[in-house]
PDB file of C-alpha atoms and ligand atoms in Angstrom:
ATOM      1  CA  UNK A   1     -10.086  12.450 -24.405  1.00  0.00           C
ATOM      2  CA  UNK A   2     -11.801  11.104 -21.440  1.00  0.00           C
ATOM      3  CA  UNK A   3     -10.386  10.807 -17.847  1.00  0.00           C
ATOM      4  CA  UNK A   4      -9.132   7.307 -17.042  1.00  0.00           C
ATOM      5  CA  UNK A   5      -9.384   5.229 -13.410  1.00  0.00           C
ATOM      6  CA  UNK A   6      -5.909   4.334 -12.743  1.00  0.00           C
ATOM      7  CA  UNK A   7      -5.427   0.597 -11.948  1.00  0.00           C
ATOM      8  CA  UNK A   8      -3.900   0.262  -8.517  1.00  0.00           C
ATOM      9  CA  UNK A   9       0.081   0.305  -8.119  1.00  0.00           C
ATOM     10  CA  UNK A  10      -0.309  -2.808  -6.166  1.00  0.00           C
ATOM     11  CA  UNK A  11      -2.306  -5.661  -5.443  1.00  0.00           C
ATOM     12  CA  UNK A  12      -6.053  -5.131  -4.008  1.00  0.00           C
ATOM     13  CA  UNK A  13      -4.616  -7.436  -0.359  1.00  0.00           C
ATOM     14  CA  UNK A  14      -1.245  -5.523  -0.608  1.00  0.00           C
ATOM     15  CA  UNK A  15      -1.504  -3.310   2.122  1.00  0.00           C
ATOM     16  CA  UNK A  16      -3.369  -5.836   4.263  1.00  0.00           C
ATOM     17  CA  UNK A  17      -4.195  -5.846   7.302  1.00  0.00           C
ATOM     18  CA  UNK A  18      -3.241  -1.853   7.332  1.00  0.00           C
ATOM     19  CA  UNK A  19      -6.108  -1.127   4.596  1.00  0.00           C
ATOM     20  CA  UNK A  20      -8.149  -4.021   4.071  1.00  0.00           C
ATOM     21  CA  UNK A  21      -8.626  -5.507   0.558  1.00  0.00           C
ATOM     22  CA  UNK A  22     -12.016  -4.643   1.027  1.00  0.00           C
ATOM     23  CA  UNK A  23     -11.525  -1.130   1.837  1.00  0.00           C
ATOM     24  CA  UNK A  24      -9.250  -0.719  -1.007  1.00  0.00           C
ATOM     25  CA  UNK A  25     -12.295  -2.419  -3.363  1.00  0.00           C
ATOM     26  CA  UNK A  26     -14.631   0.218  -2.465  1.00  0.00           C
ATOM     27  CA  UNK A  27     -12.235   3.173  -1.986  1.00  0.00           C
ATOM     28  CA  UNK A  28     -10.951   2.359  -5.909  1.00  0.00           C
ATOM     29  CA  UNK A  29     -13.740   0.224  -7.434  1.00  0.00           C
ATOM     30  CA  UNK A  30     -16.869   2.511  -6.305  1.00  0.00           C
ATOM     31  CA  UNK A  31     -15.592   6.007  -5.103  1.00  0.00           C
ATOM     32  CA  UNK A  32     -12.233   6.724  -7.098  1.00  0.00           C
ATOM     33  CA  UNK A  33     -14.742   5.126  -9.933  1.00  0.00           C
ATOM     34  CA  UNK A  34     -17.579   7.609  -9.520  1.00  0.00           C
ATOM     35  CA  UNK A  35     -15.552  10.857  -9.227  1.00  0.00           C
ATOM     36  CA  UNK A  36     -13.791   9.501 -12.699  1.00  0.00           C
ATOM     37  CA  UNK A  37     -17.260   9.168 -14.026  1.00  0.00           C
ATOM     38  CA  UNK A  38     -18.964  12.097 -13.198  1.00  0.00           C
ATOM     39  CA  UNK A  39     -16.121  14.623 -13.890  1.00  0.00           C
ATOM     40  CA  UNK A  40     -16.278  12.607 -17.468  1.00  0.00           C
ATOM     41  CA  UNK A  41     -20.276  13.439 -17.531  1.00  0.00           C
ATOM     42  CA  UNK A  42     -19.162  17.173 -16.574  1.00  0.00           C
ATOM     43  CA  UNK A  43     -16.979  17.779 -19.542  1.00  0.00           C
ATOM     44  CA  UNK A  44     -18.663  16.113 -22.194  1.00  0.00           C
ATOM     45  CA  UNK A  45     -19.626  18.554 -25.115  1.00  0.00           C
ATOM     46  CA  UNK A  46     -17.485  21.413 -23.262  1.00  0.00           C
ATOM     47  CA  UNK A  47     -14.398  23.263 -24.229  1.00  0.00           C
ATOM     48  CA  UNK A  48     -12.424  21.106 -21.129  1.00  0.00           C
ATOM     49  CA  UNK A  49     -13.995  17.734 -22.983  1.00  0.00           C
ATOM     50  CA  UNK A  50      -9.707  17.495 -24.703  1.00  0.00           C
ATOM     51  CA  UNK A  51      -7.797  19.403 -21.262  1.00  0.00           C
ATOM     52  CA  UNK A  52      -6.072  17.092 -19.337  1.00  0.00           C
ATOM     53  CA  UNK A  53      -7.504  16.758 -15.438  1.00  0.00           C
ATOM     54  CA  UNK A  54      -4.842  19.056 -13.997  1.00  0.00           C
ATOM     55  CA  UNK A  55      -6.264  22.019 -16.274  1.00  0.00           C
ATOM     56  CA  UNK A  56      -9.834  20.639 -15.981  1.00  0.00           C
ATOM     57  CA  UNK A  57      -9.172  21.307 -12.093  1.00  0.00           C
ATOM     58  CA  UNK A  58      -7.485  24.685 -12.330  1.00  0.00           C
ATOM     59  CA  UNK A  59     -10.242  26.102 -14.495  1.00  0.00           C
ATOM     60  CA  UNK A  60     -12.800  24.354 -12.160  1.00  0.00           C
ATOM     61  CA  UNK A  61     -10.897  25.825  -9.365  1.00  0.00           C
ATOM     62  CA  UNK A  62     -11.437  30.080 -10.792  1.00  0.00           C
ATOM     63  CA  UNK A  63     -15.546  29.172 -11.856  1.00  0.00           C
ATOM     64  CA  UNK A  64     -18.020  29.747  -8.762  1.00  0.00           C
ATOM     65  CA  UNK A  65     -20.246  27.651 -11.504  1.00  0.00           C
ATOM     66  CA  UNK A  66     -17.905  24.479 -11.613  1.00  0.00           C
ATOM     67  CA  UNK A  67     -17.794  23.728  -7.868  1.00  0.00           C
ATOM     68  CA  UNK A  68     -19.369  19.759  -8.945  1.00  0.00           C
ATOM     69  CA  UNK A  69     -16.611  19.625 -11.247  1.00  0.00           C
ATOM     70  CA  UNK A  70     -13.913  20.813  -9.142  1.00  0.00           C
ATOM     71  CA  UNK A  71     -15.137  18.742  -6.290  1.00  0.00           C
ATOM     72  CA  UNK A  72     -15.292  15.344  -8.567  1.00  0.00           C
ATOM     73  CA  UNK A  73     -11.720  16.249 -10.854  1.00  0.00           C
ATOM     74  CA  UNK A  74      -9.797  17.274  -7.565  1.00  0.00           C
ATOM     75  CA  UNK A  75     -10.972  14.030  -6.029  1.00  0.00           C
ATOM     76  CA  UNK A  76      -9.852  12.003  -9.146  1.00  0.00           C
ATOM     77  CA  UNK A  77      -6.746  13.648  -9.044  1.00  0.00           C
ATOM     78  CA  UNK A  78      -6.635  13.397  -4.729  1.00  0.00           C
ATOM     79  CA  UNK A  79      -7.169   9.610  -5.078  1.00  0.00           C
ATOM     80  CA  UNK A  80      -4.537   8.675  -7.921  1.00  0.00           C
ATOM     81  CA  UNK A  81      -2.109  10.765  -5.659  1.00  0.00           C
ATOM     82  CA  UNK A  82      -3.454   8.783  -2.067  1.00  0.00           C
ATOM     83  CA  UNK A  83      -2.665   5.346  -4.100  1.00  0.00           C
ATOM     84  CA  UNK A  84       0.726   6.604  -4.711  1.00  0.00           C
ATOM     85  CA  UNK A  85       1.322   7.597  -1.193  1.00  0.00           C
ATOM     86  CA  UNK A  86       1.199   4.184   0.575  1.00  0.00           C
ATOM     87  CA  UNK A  87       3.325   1.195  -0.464  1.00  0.00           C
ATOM     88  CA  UNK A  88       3.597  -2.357   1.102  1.00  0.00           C
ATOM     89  CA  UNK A  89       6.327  -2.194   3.590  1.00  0.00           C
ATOM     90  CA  UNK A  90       5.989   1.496   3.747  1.00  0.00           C
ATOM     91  CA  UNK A  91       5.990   4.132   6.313  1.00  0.00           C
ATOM     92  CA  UNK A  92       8.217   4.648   9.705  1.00  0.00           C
ATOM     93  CA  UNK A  93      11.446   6.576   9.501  1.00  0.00           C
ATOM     94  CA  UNK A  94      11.304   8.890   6.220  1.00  0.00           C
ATOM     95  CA  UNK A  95      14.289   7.782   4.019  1.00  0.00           C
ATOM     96  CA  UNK A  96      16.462   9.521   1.555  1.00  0.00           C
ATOM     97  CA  UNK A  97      16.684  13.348   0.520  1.00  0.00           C
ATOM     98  CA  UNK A  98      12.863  13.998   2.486  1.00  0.00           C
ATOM     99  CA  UNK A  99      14.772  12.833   5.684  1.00  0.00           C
ATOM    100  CA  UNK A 100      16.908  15.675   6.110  1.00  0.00           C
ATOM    101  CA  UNK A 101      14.313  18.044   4.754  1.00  0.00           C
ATOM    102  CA  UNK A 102      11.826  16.768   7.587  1.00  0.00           C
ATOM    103  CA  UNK A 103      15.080  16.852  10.097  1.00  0.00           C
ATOM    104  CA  UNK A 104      15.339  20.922   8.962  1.00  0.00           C
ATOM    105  CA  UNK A 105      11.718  21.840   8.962  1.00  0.00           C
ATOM    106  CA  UNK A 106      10.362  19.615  11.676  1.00  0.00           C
ATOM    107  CA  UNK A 107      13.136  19.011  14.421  1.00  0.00           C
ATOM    108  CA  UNK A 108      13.235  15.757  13.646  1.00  0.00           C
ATOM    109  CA  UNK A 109      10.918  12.092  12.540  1.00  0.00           C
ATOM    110  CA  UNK A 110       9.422  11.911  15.910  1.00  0.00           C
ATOM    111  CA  UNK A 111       8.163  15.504  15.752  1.00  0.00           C
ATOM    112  CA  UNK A 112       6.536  15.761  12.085  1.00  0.00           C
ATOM    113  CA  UNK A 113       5.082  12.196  12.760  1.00  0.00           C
ATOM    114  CA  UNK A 114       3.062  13.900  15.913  1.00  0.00           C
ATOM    115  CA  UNK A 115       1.987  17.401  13.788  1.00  0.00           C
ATOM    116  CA  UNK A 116       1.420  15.484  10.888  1.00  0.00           C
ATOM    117  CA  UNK A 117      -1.015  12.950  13.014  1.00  0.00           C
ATOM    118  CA  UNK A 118      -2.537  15.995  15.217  1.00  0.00           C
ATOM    119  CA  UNK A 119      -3.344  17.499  11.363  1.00  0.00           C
ATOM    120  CA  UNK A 120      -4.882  14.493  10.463  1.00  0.00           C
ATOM    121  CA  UNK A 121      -6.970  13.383  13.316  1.00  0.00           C
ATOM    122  CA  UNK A 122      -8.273  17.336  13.712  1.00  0.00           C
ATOM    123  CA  UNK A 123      -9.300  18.053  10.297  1.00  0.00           C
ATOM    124  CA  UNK A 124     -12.875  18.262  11.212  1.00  0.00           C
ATOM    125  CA  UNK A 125     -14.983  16.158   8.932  1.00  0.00           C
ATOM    126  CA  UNK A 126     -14.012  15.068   5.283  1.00  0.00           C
ATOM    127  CA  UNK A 127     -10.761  15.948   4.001  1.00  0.00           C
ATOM    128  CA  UNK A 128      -6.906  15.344   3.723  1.00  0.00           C
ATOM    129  CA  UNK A 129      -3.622  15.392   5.423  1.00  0.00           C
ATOM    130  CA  UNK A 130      -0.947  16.623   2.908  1.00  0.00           C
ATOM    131  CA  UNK A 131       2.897  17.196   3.309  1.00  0.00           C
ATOM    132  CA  UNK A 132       3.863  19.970   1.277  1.00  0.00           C
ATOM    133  CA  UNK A 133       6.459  21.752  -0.581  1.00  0.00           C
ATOM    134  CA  UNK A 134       5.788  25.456   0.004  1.00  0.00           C
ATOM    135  CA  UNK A 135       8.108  28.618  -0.944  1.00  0.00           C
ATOM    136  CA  UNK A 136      10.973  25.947  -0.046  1.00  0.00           C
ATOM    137  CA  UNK A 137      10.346  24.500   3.161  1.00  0.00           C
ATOM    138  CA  UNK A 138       7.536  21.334   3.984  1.00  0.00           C
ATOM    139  CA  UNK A 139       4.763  21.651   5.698  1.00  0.00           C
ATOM    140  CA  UNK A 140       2.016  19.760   7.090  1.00  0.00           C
ATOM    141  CA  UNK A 141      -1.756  20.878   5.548  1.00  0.00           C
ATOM    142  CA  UNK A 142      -5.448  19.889   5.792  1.00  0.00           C
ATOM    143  CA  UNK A 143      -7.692  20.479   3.089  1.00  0.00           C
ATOM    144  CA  UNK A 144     -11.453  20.179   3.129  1.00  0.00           C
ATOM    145  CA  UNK A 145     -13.423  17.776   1.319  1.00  0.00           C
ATOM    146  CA  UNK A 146     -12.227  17.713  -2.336  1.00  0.00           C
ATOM    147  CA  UNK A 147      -9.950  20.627  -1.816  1.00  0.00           C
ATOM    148  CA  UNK A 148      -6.232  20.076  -2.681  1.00  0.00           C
ATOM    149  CA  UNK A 149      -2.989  21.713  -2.776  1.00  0.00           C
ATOM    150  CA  UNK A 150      -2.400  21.909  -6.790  1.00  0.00           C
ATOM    151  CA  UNK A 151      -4.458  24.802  -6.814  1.00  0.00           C
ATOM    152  CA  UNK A 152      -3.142  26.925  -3.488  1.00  0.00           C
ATOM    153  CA  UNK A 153       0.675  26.707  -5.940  1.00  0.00           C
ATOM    154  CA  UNK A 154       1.688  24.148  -3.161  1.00  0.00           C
ATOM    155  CA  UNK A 155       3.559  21.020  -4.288  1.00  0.00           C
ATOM    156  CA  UNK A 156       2.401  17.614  -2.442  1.00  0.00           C
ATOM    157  CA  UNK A 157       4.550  15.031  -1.575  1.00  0.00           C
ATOM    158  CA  UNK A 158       2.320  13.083  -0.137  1.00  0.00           C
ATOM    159  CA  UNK A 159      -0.962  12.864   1.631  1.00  0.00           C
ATOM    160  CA  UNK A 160      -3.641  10.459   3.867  1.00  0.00           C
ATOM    161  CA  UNK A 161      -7.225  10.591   3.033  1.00  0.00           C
ATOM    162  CA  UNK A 162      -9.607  11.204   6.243  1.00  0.00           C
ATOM    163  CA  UNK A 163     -12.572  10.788   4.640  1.00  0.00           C
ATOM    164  CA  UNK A 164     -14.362   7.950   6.614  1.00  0.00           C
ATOM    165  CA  UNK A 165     -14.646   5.636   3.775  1.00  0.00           C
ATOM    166  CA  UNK A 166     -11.086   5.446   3.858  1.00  0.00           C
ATOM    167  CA  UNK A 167     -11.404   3.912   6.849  1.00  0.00           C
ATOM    168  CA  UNK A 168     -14.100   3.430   8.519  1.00  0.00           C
ATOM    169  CA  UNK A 169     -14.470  -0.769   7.027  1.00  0.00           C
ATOM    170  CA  UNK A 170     -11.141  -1.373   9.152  1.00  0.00           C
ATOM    171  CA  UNK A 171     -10.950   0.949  11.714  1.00  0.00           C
ATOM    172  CA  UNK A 172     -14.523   2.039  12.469  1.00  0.00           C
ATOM    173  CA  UNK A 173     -14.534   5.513  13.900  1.00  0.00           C
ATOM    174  CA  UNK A 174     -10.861   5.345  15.289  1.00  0.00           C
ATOM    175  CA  UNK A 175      -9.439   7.948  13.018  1.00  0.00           C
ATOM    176  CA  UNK A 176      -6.355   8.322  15.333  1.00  0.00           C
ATOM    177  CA  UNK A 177      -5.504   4.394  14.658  1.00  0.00           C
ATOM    178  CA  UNK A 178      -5.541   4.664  10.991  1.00  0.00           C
ATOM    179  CA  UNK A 179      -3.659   7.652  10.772  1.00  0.00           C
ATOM    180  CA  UNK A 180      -0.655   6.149  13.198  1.00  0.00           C
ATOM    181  CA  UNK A 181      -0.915   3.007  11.080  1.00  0.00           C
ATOM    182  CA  UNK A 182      -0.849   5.120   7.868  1.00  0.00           C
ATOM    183  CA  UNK A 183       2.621   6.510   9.465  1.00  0.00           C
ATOM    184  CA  UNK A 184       4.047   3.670  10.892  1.00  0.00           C
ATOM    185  CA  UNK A 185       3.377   1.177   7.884  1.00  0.00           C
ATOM    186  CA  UNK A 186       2.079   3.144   4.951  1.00  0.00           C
ATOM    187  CA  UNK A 187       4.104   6.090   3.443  1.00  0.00           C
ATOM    188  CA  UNK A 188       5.586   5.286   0.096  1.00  0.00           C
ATOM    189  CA  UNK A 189       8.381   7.680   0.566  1.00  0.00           C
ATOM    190  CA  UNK A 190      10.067   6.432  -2.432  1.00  0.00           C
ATOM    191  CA  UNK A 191       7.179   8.660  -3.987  1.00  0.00           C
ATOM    192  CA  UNK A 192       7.567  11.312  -1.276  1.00  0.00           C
ATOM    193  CA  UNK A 193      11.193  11.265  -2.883  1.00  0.00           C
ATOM    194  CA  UNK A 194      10.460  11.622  -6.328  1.00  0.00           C
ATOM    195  CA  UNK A 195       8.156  14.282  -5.860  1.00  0.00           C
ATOM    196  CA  UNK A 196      10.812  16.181  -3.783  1.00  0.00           C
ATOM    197  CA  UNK A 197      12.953  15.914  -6.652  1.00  0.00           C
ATOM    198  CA  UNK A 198      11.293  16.941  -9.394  1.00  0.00           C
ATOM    199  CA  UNK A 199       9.756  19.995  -7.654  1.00  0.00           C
ATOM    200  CA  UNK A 200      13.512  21.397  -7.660  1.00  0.00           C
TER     201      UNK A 200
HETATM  202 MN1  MN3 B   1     -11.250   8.695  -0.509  1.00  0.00          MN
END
Protein backbone atom coordinates (compact mmCIF):
# COMPACT_ATOMS: atom_id res chain seq x y z
CA UNK A 1 0.00 0.00 0.00
CA UNK A 2 1.31 3.34 -0.81
CA UNK A 3 0.06 6.75 0.54
CA UNK A 4 -2.25 8.54 -1.89
CA UNK A 5 -2.53 12.65 -2.66
CA UNK A 6 -6.07 13.35 -2.08
CA UNK A 7 -7.73 15.26 -4.99
CA UNK A 8 -9.11 18.51 -3.68
CA UNK A 9 -12.82 18.63 -2.19
CA UNK A 10 -13.40 21.49 -4.46
CA UNK A 11 -12.43 23.20 -7.42
CA UNK A 12 -8.66 24.63 -7.74
CA UNK A 13 -10.60 28.72 -8.14
CA UNK A 14 -13.15 27.67 -5.40
CA UNK A 15 -12.03 29.56 -2.65
CA UNK A 16 -11.01 32.51 -4.82
CA UNK A 17 -10.09 35.44 -4.13
CA UNK A 18 -9.65 34.14 -0.26
CA UNK A 19 -6.84 31.50 -1.45
CA UNK A 20 -5.92 32.05 -4.86
CA UNK A 21 -6.14 29.23 -7.46
CA UNK A 22 -2.63 29.61 -7.67
CA UNK A 23 -1.88 29.23 -4.13
CA UNK A 24 -4.03 26.27 -3.92
CA UNK A 25 -1.85 24.77 -7.19
CA UNK A 26 1.28 24.93 -5.34
CA UNK A 27 0.03 24.29 -1.77
CA UNK A 28 -1.64 20.76 -3.32
CA UNK A 29 0.20 20.17 -6.63
CA UNK A 30 3.96 20.71 -5.28
CA UNK A 31 3.99 20.66 -1.37
CA UNK A 32 0.96 18.33 -0.25
CA UNK A 33 2.65 16.31 -3.41
CA UNK A 34 6.17 16.09 -2.02
CA UNK A 35 5.36 15.21 1.63
CA UNK A 36 3.08 12.25 -0.10
CA UNK A 37 6.17 11.31 -1.97
CA UNK A 38 8.79 11.27 0.33
CA UNK A 39 6.93 9.64 3.29
CA UNK A 40 6.22 6.90 0.31
CA UNK A 41 10.26 6.83 -0.30
CA UNK A 42 10.51 6.48 3.69
CA UNK A 43 8.51 3.34 4.00
CA UNK A 44 9.41 1.47 1.11
CA UNK A 45 10.98 -2.01 2.03
CA UNK A 46 10.01 -1.30 5.87
CA UNK A 47 7.68 -3.00 8.22
CA UNK A 48 5.25 0.50 7.96
CA UNK A 49 5.51 -0.09 3.85
CA UNK A 50 1.31 -1.91 4.51
CA UNK A 51 0.32 0.62 7.94
CA UNK A 52 -1.98 3.07 7.07
CA UNK A 53 -0.55 6.95 7.55
CA UNK A 54 -2.22 7.42 10.93
CA UNK A 55 0.00 4.41 12.36
CA UNK A 56 2.91 5.35 10.05
CA UNK A 57 2.71 8.78 12.10
CA UNK A 58 2.23 7.37 15.59
CA UNK A 59 5.20 5.05 15.24
CA UNK A 60 7.13 7.97 13.58
CA UNK A 61 5.97 10.03 16.42
CA UNK A 62 7.83 7.36 19.56
CA UNK A 63 11.34 6.90 17.05
CA UNK A 64 14.02 9.80 17.73
CA UNK A 65 15.28 8.02 14.25
CA UNK A 66 12.01 8.77 12.18
CA UNK A 67 11.84 12.55 12.75
CA UNK A 68 11.94 12.89 8.36
CA UNK A 69 9.19 10.58 8.42
CA UNK A 70 7.15 12.02 11.04
CA UNK A 71 7.75 15.46 9.71
CA UNK A 72 6.65 14.39 5.91
CA UNK A 73 3.48 11.72 7.17
CA UNK A 74 2.17 14.38 9.77
CA UNK A 75 2.27 16.94 6.99
CA UNK A 76 0.39 14.56 4.57
CA UNK A 77 -1.98 13.94 7.09
CA UNK A 78 -1.96 18.10 8.28
CA UNK A 79 -2.74 19.00 4.63
CA UNK A 80 -5.67 16.45 3.77
CA UNK A 81 -7.14 17.77 7.15
CA UNK A 82 -6.36 21.88 6.10
CA UNK A 83 -8.35 21.00 2.66
CA UNK A 84 -11.16 19.81 4.70
CA UNK A 85 -11.21 22.78 6.91
CA UNK A 86 -12.15 25.55 4.40
CA UNK A 87 -15.20 25.38 2.12
CA UNK A 88 -16.56 27.97 -0.44
CA UNK A 89 -18.96 30.10 1.41
CA UNK A 90 -17.40 29.10 4.62
CA UNK A 91 -16.39 30.69 7.78
CA UNK A 92 -18.15 33.60 10.06
CA UNK A 93 -20.55 32.59 12.78
CA UNK A 94 -19.81 28.76 13.74
CA UNK A 95 -23.10 26.84 13.04
CA UNK A 96 -24.68 23.82 14.51
CA UNK A 97 -23.67 21.61 17.65
CA UNK A 98 -19.76 23.50 17.59
CA UNK A 99 -21.78 26.78 18.21
CA UNK A 100 -22.82 26.15 21.58
CA UNK A 101 -19.66 24.27 22.39
CA UNK A 102 -17.60 27.52 21.34
CA UNK A 103 -20.51 29.66 23.30
CA UNK A 104 -19.45 27.27 26.63
CA UNK A 105 -15.74 27.21 26.24
CA UNK A 106 -15.07 30.57 24.69
CA UNK A 107 -17.75 33.19 25.95
CA UNK A 108 -18.97 33.48 22.85
CA UNK A 109 -18.06 33.74 18.47
CA UNK A 110 -16.55 37.08 18.90
CA UNK A 111 -14.17 35.87 21.62
CA UNK A 112 -12.74 32.42 20.13
CA UNK A 113 -12.52 34.29 16.70
CA UNK A 114 -9.90 36.86 18.55
CA UNK A 115 -7.82 33.80 20.62
CA UNK A 116 -8.07 31.70 17.81
CA UNK A 117 -6.52 34.67 15.43
CA UNK A 118 -3.96 35.88 18.33
CA UNK A 119 -2.89 31.81 18.17
CA UNK A 120 -2.49 32.01 14.70
CA UNK A 121 -0.76 35.20 13.94
CA UNK A 122 1.81 34.40 17.14
CA UNK A 123 2.85 31.00 16.34
CA UNK A 124 6.33 32.03 15.63
CA UNK A 125 7.50 30.67 12.34
CA UNK A 126 6.04 27.50 10.52
CA UNK A 127 3.21 25.81 11.97
CA UNK A 128 -0.64 25.49 12.63
CA UNK A 129 -3.63 26.88 14.30
CA UNK A 130 -5.86 23.94 15.48
CA UNK A 131 -9.27 23.89 17.39
CA UNK A 132 -9.35 21.03 19.52
CA UNK A 133 -11.29 18.54 21.37
CA UNK A 134 -9.39 17.96 24.62
CA UNK A 135 -10.57 15.91 27.89
CA UNK A 136 -14.11 17.43 26.76
CA UNK A 137 -13.85 20.96 26.29
CA UNK A 138 -12.22 22.93 22.81
CA UNK A 139 -9.42 24.62 22.73
CA UNK A 140 -7.39 26.71 20.58
CA UNK A 141 -3.55 25.14 19.83
CA UNK A 142 -0.39 25.91 17.81
CA UNK A 143 1.79 23.31 16.72
CA UNK A 144 5.23 23.68 15.22
CA UNK A 145 6.19 22.86 11.85
CA UNK A 146 4.86 19.34 11.02
CA UNK A 147 3.72 18.76 14.53
CA UNK A 148 -0.01 17.89 15.00
CA UNK A 149 -2.52 17.07 17.50
CA UNK A 150 -3.21 13.18 16.58
CA UNK A 151 -0.30 12.36 18.46
CA UNK A 152 -0.67 14.75 21.84
CA UNK A 153 -4.46 12.26 22.13
CA UNK A 154 -6.13 15.64 21.09
CA UNK A 155 -8.99 15.45 18.57
CA UNK A 156 -8.94 18.35 15.75
CA UNK A 157 -11.79 19.86 14.45
CA UNK A 158 -10.27 21.98 12.44
CA UNK A 159 -7.16 23.93 11.73
CA UNK A 160 -5.33 26.97 9.42
CA UNK A 161 -1.96 26.37 8.08
CA UNK A 162 0.65 29.36 8.86
CA UNK A 163 3.22 28.16 7.00
CA UNK A 164 4.06 31.05 4.52
CA UNK A 165 3.41 29.11 1.46
CA UNK A 166 0.00 29.03 2.50
CA UNK A 167 -0.06 32.36 1.99
CA UNK A 168 2.39 34.27 1.20
CA UNK A 169 1.27 34.21 -3.12
CA UNK A 170 -1.96 36.21 -1.88
CA UNK A 171 -1.24 37.88 1.07
CA UNK A 172 2.52 38.47 1.09
CA UNK A 173 3.76 38.72 4.63
CA UNK A 174 0.32 39.86 6.14
CA UNK A 175 -0.26 36.80 8.20
CA UNK A 176 -2.93 38.67 10.29
CA UNK A 177 -5.07 39.23 6.87
CA UNK A 178 -5.13 35.68 5.93
CA UNK A 179 -5.91 34.40 9.13
CA UNK A 180 -9.12 36.98 9.57
CA UNK A 181 -10.03 35.99 6.02
CA UNK A 182 -9.55 32.28 6.89
CA UNK A 183 -12.27 33.13 9.78
CA UNK A 184 -14.49 35.29 8.19
CA UNK A 185 -14.84 33.28 4.80
CA UNK A 186 -13.11 29.96 5.17
CA UNK A 187 -14.10 27.47 7.98
CA UNK A 188 -15.93 24.47 6.68
CA UNK A 189 -17.74 23.98 9.88
CA UNK A 190 -19.89 21.43 8.38
CA UNK A 191 -16.51 19.43 8.90
CA UNK A 192 -15.85 21.13 12.25
CA UNK A 193 -19.36 19.40 12.89
CA UNK A 194 -18.72 16.07 11.86
CA UNK A 195 -15.64 15.81 13.61
CA UNK A 196 -17.41 17.01 16.84
CA UNK A 197 -19.65 14.24 16.40
CA UNK A 198 -17.88 11.43 15.88
CA UNK A 199 -15.33 12.20 18.64
CA UNK A 200 -18.40 11.51 21.13
MN1 LIG B 1 1.02 23.87 3.93
Amino acid sequence: MTIQLPDLPYRKDALAPHVSASTLEFHHDKHHAAYVNNTNKFIAGTELADKSLEEIIAAAAKAPDKKALFNNAAQVWNHTFLWNSMAPNGGGKARGAVAERIEQDFKGTGAFAEAFAAAAVGQFGSGWAWLVLDGGKLKIETTANADTPLVHGKTPLFTCDVWEHAYYLDYQNRRPDYVKVFLDKLVNWDFVNANLQRAR
